[in-house]
Amino acid sequence: MKIAIIGGTGPQGQGLALRFARAGIAVALGSRDGERSAGIAAELMAKLPEGAAPIEGLDNAGATAAADEMVILAVPFSAHNATLEALKPGLAGKILVDIVVPLKEGDPKKVEMPPEGSATEAAQALLGDDIPVIGALHNVSATTLNNLDWPINCDILVCGNSLPARKKVIELVGALDVQAYNAGDAEAARCIEAITPILIRQNISKAVPFTHAGIRIWAPEH
């Protein structure tokens, strides 16, 4: 299996590439600059243990084409819609996993949701119903992802209008040794994406004695 990570040269994309490759899932790392992507892919491979799946650096269109089915979008929200417009023809027959959070410009402790309600819903509206969009991996610290000595310290909430696509993404995310939960249709992304700036606020607060926090769904003890 090979997945694509678009915007894969950023911190979140690099961390996910490392984690998926270590789990045995090949990665096509996409960037606007294919040469830069190839260089970063080589650097990432040098960090992985022997036996890891390959990470290949390509431009965004090439990475999308290389994916068997799953394409993860990890660009800044400012590039979200333009990137999807450019890649839309290549996404036919594939699932888009949108991890983008529309953080407010100049203040990452807040969100500024698009008119559709969330980045996930904006992507679905732009791509149309024939290309399933699944929101996931919004609340994971990039620093945690990039440190392979640390376990991922949170659960993953997965949402989107296609239940079969949701189930496939839950299975994919499970390869990272985390618990993923079905959070419902795409409208749930309004809540899930909005958790990220709350976590950012906690992680940068001097009153909180930790950083890189995540969220977990706890079962009751009774």
Tab-separated table of N, CA and C in Angstrom, residues 31-125:
chain	number	residue	atom	x	y	z
A	31	SER	N	5.094	17.897	-2.658
A	31	SER	CA	5.418	19.301	-2.405
A	31	SER	C	5.271	20.053	-3.718
A	32	ARG	N	5.145	21.367	-3.643
A	32	ARG	CA	5.145	22.153	-4.879
A	32	ARG	C	6.475	22.018	-5.607
A	33	ASP	N	7.545	21.789	-4.856
A	33	ASP	CA	8.895	21.641	-5.406
A	33	ASP	C	9.317	20.177	-5.276
A	34	GLY	N	9.283	19.455	-6.379
A	34	GLY	CA	9.603	18.036	-6.355
A	34	GLY	C	11.024	17.744	-5.929
A	35	GLU	N	11.971	18.610	-6.306
A	35	GLU	CA	13.366	18.390	-5.918
A	35	GLU	C	13.542	18.535	-4.409
A	36	ARG	N	12.913	19.535	-3.841
A	36	ARG	CA	12.981	19.705	-2.387
A	36	ARG	C	12.348	18.516	-1.683
A	37	SER	N	11.227	18.055	-2.213
A	37	SER	CA	10.551	16.913	-1.622
A	37	SER	C	11.433	15.668	-1.658
A	38	ALA	N	12.142	15.470	-2.762
A	38	ALA	CA	13.030	14.309	-2.872
A	38	ALA	C	14.155	14.385	-1.844
A	39	GLY	N	14.695	15.592	-1.633
A	39	GLY	CA	15.754	15.757	-0.645
A	39	GLY	C	15.269	15.474	0.766
A	40	ILE	N	14.086	15.969	1.106
A	40	ILE	CA	13.544	15.727	2.440
A	40	ILE	C	13.189	14.262	2.619
A	41	ALA	N	12.684	13.629	1.571
A	41	ALA	CA	12.382	12.193	1.649
A	41	ALA	C	13.635	11.395	1.986
A	42	ALA	N	14.753	11.746	1.376
A	42	ALA	CA	16.014	11.059	1.677
A	42	ALA	C	16.433	11.282	3.130
A	43	GLU	N	16.250	12.502	3.629
A	43	GLU	CA	16.578	12.791	5.029
A	43	GLU	C	15.696	11.978	5.974
A	44	LEU	N	14.428	11.856	5.647
A	44	LEU	CA	13.520	11.092	6.490
A	44	LEU	C	13.882	9.604	6.488
A	45	MET	N	14.232	9.085	5.320
A	45	MET	CA	14.600	7.669	5.245
A	45	MET	C	15.814	7.371	6.126
A	46	ALA	N	16.715	8.345	6.250
A	46	ALA	CA	17.913	8.150	7.076
A	46	ALA	C	17.570	8.046	8.554
A	47	LYS	N	16.395	8.503	8.952
A	47	LYS	CA	15.976	8.446	10.355
A	47	LYS	C	15.251	7.153	10.701
A	48	LEU	N	14.906	6.373	9.686
A	48	LEU	CA	14.062	5.206	9.908
A	48	LEU	C	14.885	3.938	10.131
A	49	PRO	N	14.333	2.996	10.883
A	49	PRO	CA	15.039	1.732	11.092
A	49	PRO	C	15.031	0.882	9.830
A	50	GLU	N	15.929	-0.057	9.771
A	50	GLU	CA	15.985	-0.981	8.636
A	50	GLU	C	14.670	-1.737	8.549
A	51	GLY	N	14.186	-1.899	7.325
A	51	GLY	CA	12.931	-2.606	7.123
A	51	GLY	C	11.723	-1.704	6.986
A	52	ALA	N	11.900	-0.402	7.181
A	52	ALA	CA	10.781	0.532	7.013
A	52	ALA	C	10.393	0.617	5.542
A	53	ALA	N	9.150	0.986	5.294
A	53	ALA	CA	8.686	1.181	3.922
A	53	ALA	C	9.326	2.442	3.337
A	54	PRO	N	9.413	2.537	2.018
A	54	PRO	CA	10.081	3.687	1.399
A	54	PRO	C	9.257	4.972	1.446
A	55	ILE	N	9.969	6.089	1.505
A	55	ILE	CA	9.377	7.419	1.343
A	55	ILE	C	9.975	8.016	0.078
A	56	GLU	N	9.125	8.377	-0.862
A	56	GLU	CA	9.553	8.920	-2.157
A	56	GLU	C	9.112	10.366	-2.262
A	57	GLY	N	10.011	11.259	-2.667
A	57	GLY	CA	9.683	12.661	-2.812
A	57	GLY	C	9.299	13.024	-4.232
A	58	LEU	N	8.131	13.649	-4.391
A	58	LEU	CA	7.604	14.007	-5.709
A	58	LEU	C	6.936	15.382	-5.623
A	59	ASP	N	6.530	15.909	-6.768
A	59	ASP	CA	5.687	17.097	-6.707
A	59	ASP	C	4.269	16.658	-6.323
A	60	ASN	N	3.401	17.623	-6.046
A	60	ASN	CA	2.075	17.279	-5.533
A	60	ASN	C	1.278	16.401	-6.488
A	61	ALA	N	1.309	16.719	-7.756
A	61	ALA	CA	0.555	15.931	-8.733
A	61	ALA	C	1.120	14.523	-8.843
A	62	GLY	N	2.438	14.410	-8.843
A	62	GLY	CA	3.059	13.092	-8.927
A	62	GLY	C	2.766	12.242	-7.713
A	63	ALA	N	2.777	12.860	-6.535
A	63	ALA	CA	2.478	12.119	-5.314
A	63	ALA	C	1.032	11.646	-5.306
A	64	THR	N	0.119	12.505	-5.737
A	64	THR	CA	-1.290	12.123	-5.804
A	64	THR	C	-1.487	10.944	-6.740
A	65	ALA	N	-0.846	10.990	-7.884
A	65	ALA	CA	-0.959	9.888	-8.847
A	65	ALA	C	-0.368	8.599	-8.303
A	66	ALA	N	0.675	8.711	-7.473
A	66	ALA	CA	1.359	7.524	-6.956
A	66	ALA	C	0.567	6.818	-5.869
A	67	ALA	N	-0.367	7.506	-5.227
A	67	ALA	CA	-1.131	6.903	-4.133
A	67	ALA	C	-2.090	5.851	-4.658
A	68	ASP	N	-2.165	4.734	-3.939
A	68	ASP	CA	-3.117	3.695	-4.327
A	68	ASP	C	-4.551	4.172	-4.126
A	69	GLU	N	-4.813	4.772	-2.964
A	69	GLU	CA	-6.180	5.219	-2.678
A	69	GLU	C	-6.226	6.427	-1.748
A	70	MET	N	-5.343	6.473	-0.760
A	70	MET	CA	-5.409	7.507	0.275
A	70	MET	C	-4.462	8.665	-0.022
A	71	VAL	N	-4.989	9.875	-0.005
A	71	VAL	CA	-4.192	11.088	-0.181
A	71	VAL	C	-4.439	11.981	1.028
A	72	ILE	N	-3.391	12.258	1.802
A	72	ILE	CA	-3.493	13.085	2.996
A	72	ILE	C	-3.109	14.521	2.637
A	73	LEU	N	-3.968	15.464	3.014
A	73	LEU	CA	-3.699	16.877	2.742
A	73	LEU	C	-3.201	17.539	4.022
A	74	ALA	N	-1.960	18.062	3.984
A	74	ALA	CA	-1.323	18.618	5.178
A	74	ALA	C	-0.729	19.999	4.907
A	75	VAL	N	-1.408	20.776	4.074
A	75	VAL	CA	-0.904	22.115	3.746
A	75	VAL	C	-1.470	23.136	4.731
A	76	PRO	N	-0.874	24.333	4.817
A	76	PRO	CA	-1.509	25.410	5.605
A	76	PRO	C	-2.883	25.741	5.024
A	77	PHE	N	-3.788	26.225	5.875
A	77	PHE	CA	-5.129	26.498	5.385
A	77	PHE	C	-5.128	27.556	4.281
A	78	SER	N	-4.167	28.455	4.308
A	78	SER	CA	-4.094	29.495	3.269
A	78	SER	C	-3.910	28.891	1.878
A	79	ALA	N	-3.372	27.665	1.805
A	79	ALA	CA	-3.154	26.995	0.519
A	79	ALA	C	-4.162	25.871	0.279
A	80	HIS	N	-5.098	25.693	1.191
A	80	HIS	CA	-6.017	24.550	1.177
A	80	HIS	C	-6.815	24.460	-0.121
A	81	ASN	N	-7.593	25.482	-0.420
A	81	ASN	CA	-8.491	25.401	-1.575
A	81	ASN	C	-7.735	25.400	-2.896
A	82	ALA	N	-6.702	26.225	-3.007
A	82	ALA	CA	-5.942	26.274	-4.262
A	82	ALA	C	-5.275	24.943	-4.548
A	83	THR	N	-4.763	24.291	-3.515
A	83	THR	CA	-4.123	22.979	-3.700
A	83	THR	C	-5.142	21.961	-4.171
A	84	LEU	N	-6.318	21.965	-3.574
A	84	LEU	CA	-7.350	21.007	-3.979
A	84	LEU	C	-7.853	21.267	-5.394
A	85	GLU	N	-7.986	22.532	-5.759
A	85	GLU	CA	-8.395	22.860	-7.134
A	85	GLU	C	-7.415	22.263	-8.130
A	86	ALA	N	-6.115	22.386	-7.835
A	86	ALA	CA	-5.085	21.883	-8.743
A	86	ALA	C	-5.071	20.361	-8.800
A	87	LEU	N	-5.362	19.724	-7.690
A	87	LEU	CA	-5.242	18.261	-7.618
A	87	LEU	C	-6.539	17.523	-7.920
A	88	LYS	N	-7.643	18.238	-8.026
A	88	LYS	CA	-8.950	17.594	-8.169
A	88	LYS	C	-8.997	16.527	-9.266
A	89	PRO	N	-8.471	16.761	-10.470
A	89	PRO	CA	-8.553	15.704	-11.485
A	89	PRO	C	-7.851	14.411	-11.064
A	90	GLY	N	-6.743	14.531	-10.332
A	90	GLY	CA	-5.997	13.352	-9.911
A	90	GLY	C	-6.578	12.647	-8.711
A	91	LEU	N	-7.573	13.242	-8.070
A	91	LEU	CA	-8.168	12.635	-6.884
A	91	LEU	C	-9.359	11.725	-7.212
A	92	ALA	N	-9.727	11.653	-8.449
A	92	ALA	CA	-10.842	10.780	-8.840
A	92	ALA	C	-10.532	9.331	-8.444
A	93	GLY	N	-11.481	8.698	-7.783
A	93	GLY	CA	-11.307	7.311	-7.366
A	93	GLY	C	-10.497	7.146	-6.088
A	94	LYS	N	-10.151	8.254	-5.434
A	94	LYS	CA	-9.342	8.188	-4.219
A	94	LYS	C	-10.075	8.844	-3.052
A	95	ILE	N	-9.533	8.662	-1.866
A	95	ILE	CA	-10.079	9.267	-0.650
A	95	ILE	C	-9.136	10.367	-0.206
A	96	LEU	N	-9.673	11.553	0.039
A	96	LEU	CA	-8.866	12.648	0.573
A	96	LEU	C	-8.998	12.657	2.087
A	97	VAL	N	-7.870	12.575	2.776
A	97	VAL	CA	-7.841	12.687	4.238
A	97	VAL	C	-7.348	14.092	4.557
A	98	ASP	N	-8.260	14.925	5.017
A	98	ASP	CA	-7.954	16.343	5.247
A	98	ASP	C	-7.596	16.533	6.715
A	99	ILE	N	-6.334	16.903	7.001
A	99	ILE	CA	-5.905	17.123	8.387
A	99	ILE	C	-5.740	18.618	8.684
A	100	VAL	N	-6.163	19.451	7.770
A	100	VAL	CA	-5.932	20.893	7.864
A	100	VAL	C	-6.873	21.525	8.888
A	101	VAL	N	-6.334	22.452	9.677
A	101	VAL	CA	-7.122	23.226	10.630
A	101	VAL	C	-7.048	24.698	10.226
A	102	PRO	N	-8.192	25.379	10.103
A	102	PRO	CA	-8.191	26.792	9.692
A	102	PRO	C	-7.876	27.717	10.862
A	103	LEU	N	-6.613	27.719	11.290
A	103	LEU	CA	-6.196	28.584	12.384
A	103	LEU	C	-6.278	30.050	11.941
A	104	LYS	N	-6.637	30.908	12.884
A	104	LYS	CA	-6.760	32.328	12.575
A	104	LYS	C	-5.384	32.912	12.268
A	105	GLU	N	-5.288	33.671	11.203
A	105	GLU	CA	-4.013	34.273	10.824
A	105	GLU	C	-3.511	35.192	11.936
A	106	GLY	N	-2.298	34.936	12.371
A	106	GLY	CA	-1.699	35.760	13.414
A	106	GLY	C	-2.037	35.343	14.828
A	107	ASP	N	-2.944	34.360	14.981
A	107	ASP	CA	-3.317	33.907	16.327
A	107	ASP	C	-3.714	32.431	16.276
A	108	PRO	N	-2.740	31.515	16.412
A	108	PRO	CA	-3.043	30.077	16.316
A	108	PRO	C	-3.845	29.533	17.492
A	109	LYS	N	-4.167	30.388	18.466
A	109	LYS	CA	-4.999	29.965	19.592
A	109	LYS	C	-6.485	30.071	19.256
A	110	LYS	N	-6.797	30.447	18.003
A	110	LYS	CA	-8.185	30.571	17.568
A	110	LYS	C	-8.341	29.973	16.169
A	111	VAL	N	-9.573	29.604	15.853
A	111	VAL	CA	-9.863	29.175	14.484
A	111	VAL	C	-10.651	30.264	13.771
A	112	GLU	N	-10.569	30.224	12.463
A	112	GLU	CA	-11.392	31.105	11.626
A	112	GLU	C	-11.990	30.215	10.545
A	113	MET	N	-13.149	29.662	10.865
A	113	MET	CA	-13.755	28.661	9.991
A	113	MET	C	-14.209	29.271	8.670
A	114	PRO	N	-14.096	28.509	7.577
A	114	PRO	CA	-14.599	28.983	6.282
A	114	PRO	C	-16.127	28.978	6.273
A	115	PRO	N	-16.735	29.559	5.265
A	115	PRO	CA	-18.203	29.617	5.224
A	115	PRO	C	-18.879	28.248	5.307
A	116	GLU	N	-18.193	27.205	4.827
A	116	GLU	CA	-18.787	25.862	4.848
A	116	GLU	C	-18.867	25.296	6.260
A	117	GLY	N	-18.117	25.843	7.198
A	117	GLY	CA	-18.161	25.389	8.581
A	117	GLY	C	-16.876	24.791	9.097
A	118	SER	N	-16.066	24.209	8.216
A	118	SER	CA	-14.792	23.591	8.600
A	118	SER	C	-13.972	23.359	7.336
A	119	ALA	N	-12.698	23.092	7.517
A	119	ALA	CA	-11.852	22.781	6.362
A	119	ALA	C	-12.320	21.504	5.673
A	120	THR	N	-12.726	20.518	6.464
A	120	THR	CA	-13.212	19.250	5.904
A	120	THR	C	-14.423	19.477	5.016
A	121	GLU	N	-15.372	20.268	5.494
A	121	GLU	CA	-16.571	20.547	4.701
A	121	GLU	C	-16.247	21.388	3.477
A	122	ALA	N	-15.296	22.320	3.614
A	122	ALA	CA	-14.891	23.124	2.460
A	122	ALA	C	-14.281	22.242	1.382
A	123	ALA	N	-13.469	21.263	1.802
A	123	ALA	CA	-12.864	20.354	0.827
A	123	ALA	C	-13.921	19.514	0.131
A	124	GLN	N	-14.906	19.028	0.880
A	124	GLN	CA	-15.955	18.208	0.269
A	124	GLN	C	-16.785	19.019	-0.721
A	125	ALA	N	-17.089	20.266	-0.359
A	125	ALA	CA	-17.857	21.121	-1.266
A	125	ALA	C	-17.071	21.394	-2.540
